[in-house]
Short mmCIF file of C-alpha atoms in Angstrom, two decimals:
data_model
loop_
_atom_site.label_atom_id
_atom_site.label_comp_id
_atom_site.label_asym_id
_atom_site.label_seq_id
_atom_site.Cartn_x
_atom_site.Cartn_y
_atom_site.Cartn_z
CA MET Z 802 -18.80 36.64 7.95
CA SER Z 803 -16.57 38.09 10.65
CA ALA Z 804 -15.97 37.87 14.38
CA ARG Z 805 -18.42 39.89 16.48
CA GLN Z 806 -17.58 38.82 20.01
CA ALA Z 807 -15.00 36.58 21.65
CA LEU Z 808 -14.86 34.75 24.97
CA TYR Z 809 -11.54 33.95 26.61
CA VAL Z 810 -9.95 33.14 29.96
CA TYR Z 811 -7.59 35.55 31.69
CA GLN Z 812 -6.41 35.38 35.31
CA ASP Z 813 -9.02 32.79 36.34
CA SER Z 814 -11.90 34.81 34.91
CA ILE Z 815 -13.94 34.72 31.72
CA TRP Z 816 -13.82 37.86 29.62
CA LEU Z 817 -15.79 39.09 26.62
CA TYR Z 818 -14.29 41.12 23.79
CA ASP Z 819 -16.66 43.15 21.60
CA VAL Z 820 -15.19 43.75 18.15
CA LYS Z 821 -17.43 46.73 17.30
CA THR Z 822 -16.57 48.73 20.41
CA ASN Z 823 -13.06 47.27 20.71
CA LYS Z 824 -13.62 46.87 24.44
CA THR Z 825 -13.42 44.00 26.92
CA ARG Z 826 -15.42 43.22 30.04
CA GLN Z 827 -15.09 40.66 32.79
CA LEU Z 828 -17.96 38.16 33.03
CA THR Z 829 -16.98 36.01 36.02
CA GLN Z 830 -15.21 36.56 39.32
CA GLY Z 831 -13.88 34.04 41.80
CA GLY Z 832 -13.12 30.36 41.50
CA THR Z 833 -11.50 28.46 38.67
CA VAL Z 834 -13.17 28.72 35.26
CA SER Z 835 -12.39 27.25 31.86
CA MET Z 836 -13.65 26.44 28.38
CA PRO Z 837 -16.19 29.20 27.70
CA LYS Z 838 -18.30 28.43 24.62
CA TRP Z 839 -20.94 30.40 22.76
CA MET Z 840 -24.34 28.71 22.52
CA ASP Z 841 -25.94 31.64 20.70
CA ALA Z 842 -25.53 35.43 20.69
CA ASN Z 843 -26.96 35.74 24.22
CA HIS Z 844 -25.93 32.50 25.94
CA LEU Z 845 -22.61 30.91 26.81
CA SER Z 846 -21.44 27.95 28.83
CA PHE Z 847 -18.31 27.32 30.86
CA VAL Z 848 -16.84 24.92 33.41
CA GLN Z 849 -16.60 26.09 37.03
CA SER Z 850 -14.16 24.52 39.52
CA GLY Z 851 -13.18 21.89 36.97
CA ASN Z 852 -16.36 19.83 37.33
CA THR Z 853 -19.56 21.90 36.97
CA LEU Z 854 -21.00 22.98 33.63
CA ARG Z 855 -22.82 26.32 33.83
CA ILE Z 856 -24.84 28.43 31.38
CA VAL Z 857 -24.91 32.24 31.39
CA ASP Z 858 -27.79 34.30 30.00
CA LEU Z 859 -26.14 37.59 29.08
CA LYS Z 860 -29.42 39.50 28.67
CA ALA Z 861 -30.94 38.33 31.94
CA SER Z 862 -27.57 38.32 33.77
CA THR Z 863 -28.31 34.90 35.23
CA THR Z 864 -26.18 31.77 35.63
CA THR Z 865 -27.59 28.24 35.79
CA ASP Z 866 -25.84 25.01 36.76
CA VAL Z 867 -26.34 22.22 34.19
CA PHE Z 868 -24.63 19.31 35.95
CA THR Z 869 -21.57 18.34 37.97
CA ALA Z 870 -19.26 15.48 36.99
CA PRO Z 871 -17.51 13.94 40.04
CA GLY Z 872 -14.42 13.09 37.97
CA GLY Z 873 -14.22 16.54 36.43
CA ILE Z 874 -15.06 17.83 32.96
CA GLN Z 875 -11.85 17.71 30.94
CA ALA Z 876 -13.45 18.74 27.64
CA TYR Z 877 -16.97 19.18 26.34
CA GLY Z 878 -18.98 20.12 23.27
CA TRP Z 879 -22.61 20.92 22.54
CA SER Z 880 -24.74 19.26 19.89
CA PRO Z 881 -25.96 21.83 17.32
CA ASP Z 882 -29.50 21.75 18.76
CA GLY Z 883 -28.23 22.24 22.32
CA GLY Z 884 -29.97 19.08 23.49
CA THR Z 885 -26.88 16.99 24.26
CA VAL Z 886 -23.47 17.68 25.70
CA ALA Z 887 -20.59 15.30 25.01
CA TYR Z 888 -17.81 15.41 27.58
CA ILE Z 889 -14.77 13.61 28.97
CA GLU Z 890 -14.54 12.69 32.63
CA THR Z 891 -11.44 11.03 34.09
CA ASP Z 892 -11.27 8.45 36.85
CA SER Z 893 -8.71 8.08 39.66
CA SER Z 894 -6.43 6.03 37.39
CA SER Z 895 -6.34 8.75 34.71
CA TYR Z 896 -8.56 6.88 32.27
CA PRO Z 897 -10.71 9.28 30.22
CA HIS Z 898 -14.37 8.34 29.76
CA LEU Z 899 -16.45 9.80 26.93
CA ARG Z 900 -20.08 10.40 27.86
CA TYR Z 901 -23.16 11.89 26.20
CA ARG Z 902 -25.63 13.66 28.50
CA SER Z 903 -29.18 14.65 27.59
CA ILE Z 904 -29.98 18.14 28.86
CA SER Z 905 -33.74 17.56 29.07
CA ASP Z 906 -33.71 14.58 31.43
CA GLY Z 907 -30.08 14.17 32.52
CA ALA Z 908 -29.80 10.69 31.01
CA THR Z 909 -26.12 9.87 30.49
CA GLN Z 910 -24.69 7.41 27.96
CA SER Z 911 -21.24 5.96 28.60
CA VAL Z 912 -19.78 5.89 25.10
CA ALA Z 913 -16.12 4.87 25.42
CA THR Z 914 -13.09 4.58 27.67
CA LEU Z 915 -9.99 6.00 26.00
CA ALA Z 916 -6.34 5.11 26.46
CA ARG Z 917 -4.92 6.18 29.80
CA ALA Z 918 -3.62 9.76 29.73
CA PRO Z 919 -1.65 10.90 32.80
CA GLY Z 920 0.60 13.93 32.94
CA ARG Z 921 -0.97 16.02 30.22
CA GLY Z 922 0.18 19.58 29.60
CA VAL Z 923 3.92 19.01 29.24
CA SER Z 924 4.09 18.77 25.45
CA GLN Z 925 3.12 21.14 22.66
CA PHE Z 926 1.54 18.11 20.99
CA ASP Z 927 -1.12 18.03 23.73
CA ASP Z 928 -4.62 18.66 22.44
CA LEU Z 929 -8.02 18.45 24.06
CA ARG Z 930 -11.22 18.81 22.06
CA ILE Z 931 -14.80 17.61 21.86
CA GLN Z 932 -16.52 18.97 18.76
CA TYR Z 933 -19.82 18.11 17.12
CA ALA Z 934 -19.95 18.24 13.34
CA ASN Z 935 -22.26 20.75 11.73
CA GLY Z 936 -25.54 18.84 11.57
CA GLY Z 937 -24.75 16.79 14.67
CA ALA Z 938 -24.10 13.42 13.02
CA TYR Z 939 -20.56 13.02 14.36
CA VAL Z 940 -18.47 13.92 17.40
CA LEU Z 941 -14.71 14.51 17.21
CA VAL Z 942 -12.82 13.32 20.29
CA VAL Z 943 -9.22 14.41 20.86
CA TYR Z 944 -7.48 13.66 24.16
CA THR Z 945 -3.75 13.58 23.53
CA PRO Z 946 -1.13 12.50 24.28
CA ALA Z 947 -1.85 9.15 25.88
CA ASP Z 948 0.47 6.43 27.09
CA GLY Z 949 0.15 2.95 25.68
CA ASP Z 950 1.26 1.47 22.37
CA SER Z 951 0.00 0.46 18.95
CA SER Z 952 -1.77 -2.54 20.46
CA VAL Z 953 -4.44 -0.26 21.94
CA PRO Z 954 -7.71 -1.09 20.14
CA PRO Z 955 -9.29 1.52 17.82
CA ASP Z 956 -12.16 2.29 20.18
CA GLN Z 957 -9.66 3.43 22.83
CA SER Z 958 -7.63 5.66 20.50
CA GLN Z 959 -6.73 9.13 21.73
CA PHE Z 960 -8.10 10.46 18.43
CA GLN Z 961 -11.46 9.27 17.13
CA VAL Z 962 -14.78 10.24 15.60
CA ARG Z 963 -18.00 8.89 17.09
CA GLY Z 964 -21.51 8.91 15.71
CA ALA Z 965 -24.26 10.74 17.56
CA ASP Z 966 -25.42 7.29 18.68
CA GLY Z 967 -21.99 6.52 20.14
CA SER Z 968 -20.80 4.19 17.38
CA LEU Z 969 -17.16 4.40 16.26
CA ALA Z 970 -16.84 6.01 12.82
CA PHE Z 971 -13.08 6.64 12.63
CA SER Z 972 -9.94 6.44 14.73
CA VAL Z 973 -6.21 6.88 14.25
CA ALA Z 974 -3.69 4.40 15.63
CA MET Z 975 -1.78 5.79 18.58
CA SER Z 976 1.50 4.80 16.90
CA ARG Z 977 0.86 7.63 14.40
CA GLU Z 978 0.66 10.19 17.25
CA PRO Z 979 -2.54 11.91 16.05
CA THR Z 980 -3.41 15.31 17.50
CA MET Z 981 -4.55 18.87 16.70
CA GLY Z 982 -7.85 17.99 15.04
CA LEU Z 983 -10.94 19.95 14.03
CA PHE Z 984 -14.07 19.51 11.96
CA SER Z 985 -14.56 21.49 8.77
CA ARG Z 986 -17.25 24.17 8.90
CA ASP Z 987 -19.62 21.99 6.86
CA GLY Z 988 -19.03 18.97 9.10
CA LYS Z 989 -17.93 16.72 6.25
CA THR Z 990 -14.18 16.53 6.97
CA VAL Z 991 -11.87 16.18 9.96
CA TYR Z 992 -8.46 17.82 9.61
CA PHE Z 993 -5.66 16.68 11.90
CA MET Z 994 -1.94 16.12 12.29
CA ASP Z 995 -0.12 12.83 12.74
CA SER Z 996 3.32 11.43 11.97
CA GLY Z 997 2.50 11.66 8.26
CA GLY Z 998 1.77 15.40 8.31
CA VAL Z 999 -1.49 17.33 8.04
CA ARG Z 1000 -4.25 14.94 6.97
CA ALA Z 1001 -7.97 14.90 6.23
CA TRP Z 1002 -10.64 12.28 6.88
CA THR Z 1003 -13.82 12.48 4.80
CA ALA Z 1004 -16.98 11.27 6.52
CA SER Z 1005 -18.88 10.26 3.39
CA SER Z 1006 -16.18 7.98 1.98
CA GLY Z 1007 -14.27 7.10 5.14
CA SER Z 1008 -11.02 7.79 3.30
CA THR Z 1009 -7.98 9.63 4.67
CA ARG Z 1010 -5.54 11.68 2.62
CA THR Z 1011 -2.41 13.74 3.31
CA LEU Z 1012 -2.71 17.47 2.60
CA ARG Z 1013 0.80 18.66 3.52
CA LYS Z 1014 3.95 17.07 4.92
CA THR Z 1015 4.19 19.54 7.77
CA ASN Z 1016 3.32 20.02 11.43
CA TRP Z 1017 0.65 22.35 12.70
CA PHE Z 1018 -0.43 23.51 16.12
CA ASN Z 1019 -3.50 25.39 17.35
CA PRO Z 1020 -5.40 25.13 14.03
CA TRP Z 1021 -8.38 27.45 13.46
CA GLN Z 1022 -10.58 27.45 10.37
CA SER Z 1023 -11.74 30.61 8.61
CA PRO Z 1024 -15.47 31.45 8.81
CA ASP Z 1025 -15.98 30.53 5.14
CA GLY Z 1026 -14.11 27.25 5.57
CA SER Z 1027 -11.55 27.92 2.84
CA LYS Z 1028 -8.45 28.31 5.03
CA ILE Z 1029 -6.95 27.08 8.28
CA ALA Z 1030 -4.59 29.24 10.33
CA PHE Z 1031 -2.08 27.51 12.58
CA ASP Z 1032 1.21 28.15 14.32
CA SER Z 1033 4.54 26.34 14.21
CA GLY Z 1034 4.57 25.48 17.93
CA ASP Z 1035 4.21 27.90 20.83
CA PHE Z 1036 6.99 26.34 22.91
CA SER Z 1037 9.42 28.55 20.97
CA THR Z 1038 9.73 32.34 20.77
CA LYS Z 1039 10.42 31.87 17.06
CA VAL Z 1040 6.90 30.55 16.49
CA ARG Z 1041 5.06 32.04 13.52
CA VAL Z 1042 1.50 31.98 12.23
CA ARG Z 1043 0.81 30.37 8.88
CA VAL Z 1044 -2.30 29.91 6.74
CA LEU Z 1045 -3.17 26.78 4.75
CA ASP Z 1046 -5.38 27.32 1.69
CA LEU Z 1047 -7.56 24.21 1.53
CA ARG Z 1048 -8.20 24.56 -2.20
CA ALA Z 1049 -4.67 25.23 -3.45
CA LEU Z 1050 -3.01 23.39 -0.51
CA THR Z 1051 -0.48 26.20 -0.25
CA VAL Z 1052 0.93 27.52 3.02
CA VAL Z 1053 1.77 31.19 3.61
CA THR Z 1054 3.49 32.71 6.65
CA VAL Z 1055 1.51 35.75 7.80
CA SER Z 1056 3.21 36.86 11.02
CA LYS Z 1057 6.54 37.92 12.40
CA PRO Z 1058 8.33 35.54 14.79
CA GLY Z 1059 6.80 35.29 18.25
CA ARG Z 1060 3.11 35.02 17.30
CA ALA Z 1061 0.89 32.02 18.12
CA ARG Z 1062 -2.68 30.85 18.89
CA PRO Z 1063 -4.18 32.23 15.65
CA VAL Z 1064 -7.91 32.93 15.41
CA PHE Z 1065 -9.62 34.14 12.26
CA ALA Z 1066 -11.36 37.48 12.82
CA GLY Z 1067 -12.46 37.97 9.20
CA PRO Z 1068 -11.70 36.90 5.62
CA HIS Z 1069 -8.30 38.62 5.64
CA SER Z 1070 -7.54 39.16 9.31
CA LEU Z 1071 -6.77 37.11 12.37
CA TRP Z 1072 -5.85 37.48 16.01
CA ALA Z 1073 -2.64 36.07 17.44
CA GLN Z 1074 -0.86 36.25 20.78
CA ALA Z 1075 2.74 37.23 21.37
CA VAL Z 1076 5.17 34.61 22.67
CA THR Z 1077 8.09 36.17 24.53
CA PRO Z 1078 11.11 34.92 26.51
CA CYS Z 1079 10.51 34.18 30.16
CA PRO Z 1080 11.67 37.22 32.17
CA GLY Z 1081 12.51 35.29 35.32
CA ALA Z 1082 12.78 31.85 36.84
CA CYS Z 1083 10.26 29.92 34.78
CA ASP Z 1084 10.31 27.21 32.15
CA GLY Z 1085 9.94 28.19 28.52
CA PRO Z 1086 8.42 31.27 26.89
CA VAL Z 1087 5.37 33.18 28.13
CA PHE Z 1088 2.35 34.67 26.38
CA GLY Z 1089 1.97 38.41 25.98
CA ALA Z 1090 -0.18 40.91 24.09
CA VAL Z 1091 -2.85 40.02 21.52
CA PHE Z 1092 -2.60 41.46 18.02
CA LEU Z 1093 -4.83 41.86 14.97
CA ILE Z 1094 -2.92 40.77 11.86
CA ASP Z 1095 -3.80 41.65 8.27
CA THR Z 1096 -3.07 38.43 6.39
CA VAL Z 1097 -2.51 40.32 3.12
CA THR Z 1098 -0.21 43.16 4.22
CA LYS Z 1099 1.14 41.35 7.36
CA ALA Z 1100 0.59 44.59 9.32
CA GLU Z 1101 -0.47 44.22 12.95
CA ARG Z 1102 -1.89 46.30 15.77
CA ALA Z 1103 -2.42 45.59 19.45
CA LEU Z 1104 -5.87 44.74 20.81
CA PRO Z 1105 -7.30 45.19 24.32
CA MET Z 1106 -7.78 41.43 24.71
CA GLN Z 1107 -5.34 40.16 27.34
CA SER Z 1108 -5.27 36.52 26.21
CA LEU Z 1109 -6.42 33.95 23.67
CA GLN Z 1110 -6.57 31.13 26.20
CA ASP Z 1111 -9.70 28.97 25.70
CA VAL Z 1112 -10.94 31.48 23.13
CA ASP Z 1113 -14.30 30.98 21.42
CA VAL Z 1114 -15.68 33.32 18.76
CA PHE Z 1115 -19.21 34.28 17.75
CA TYR Z 1116 -19.33 35.01 14.02
CA SER Z 1117 -22.10 36.72 12.06
#
């Protein structure tokens, strides 16, 4: 299984990259757009103006509004059957609210209020994700970092797993600074980072174990589920891409310095974006060209994609 098409955001527009033709095309124009996600090979969703979820039919060239959240849509994820969207909406006091919305009738379930989270976006430990497990039994909720302390109750944790019915299945204490989480391809395990390193929670047993005493950022699992690519932190121009083998629990560096935001393109290849010094009066490094990296030979070549911001990949 390999990448066929990718969606990403570049200069306030959503773009599509076709792997076979090695060409890109612009899908949206005007306004602020974010978080494009594949629904199937012909349909995608995205957030317009920060608060309206829209669906695009690529074959019919039509766009449909799904709903608008007055407090904005900070993150969202679709159930595998496309019948429910889980999302986070914030209030005027910066409290994030997790909600489930039925697409058929618009019924909305208020699931949880998370720890207050003002001033996001200033730390490389920031992460924002809503992800349904394969099968739809669980929903991963990551909204970090949050203020507060270890006295915050589990159901308000910045990192938690909810059942499809809204019940709390798992959470990590905020004192452990959990972040950078994702579900395994089979939906049985959540991988994440906290103060103890890279860890894994197993849904069937409810147990948590440490995989490696290391940090990871921007993790992305391979299509077959055997590996996770990550970077060492894109706030530095020395950032490098590494790959964790989930069977052997070994880590291999696969890029030169200055590569981040890894995305698996195939069994032995991934995309990554260059991180370069700021050329003028700005804070920190900036993102540059996108490269295809051979994880075996470490060779790379430039791609026509301009960015890996908000990237989502359709594999087949």
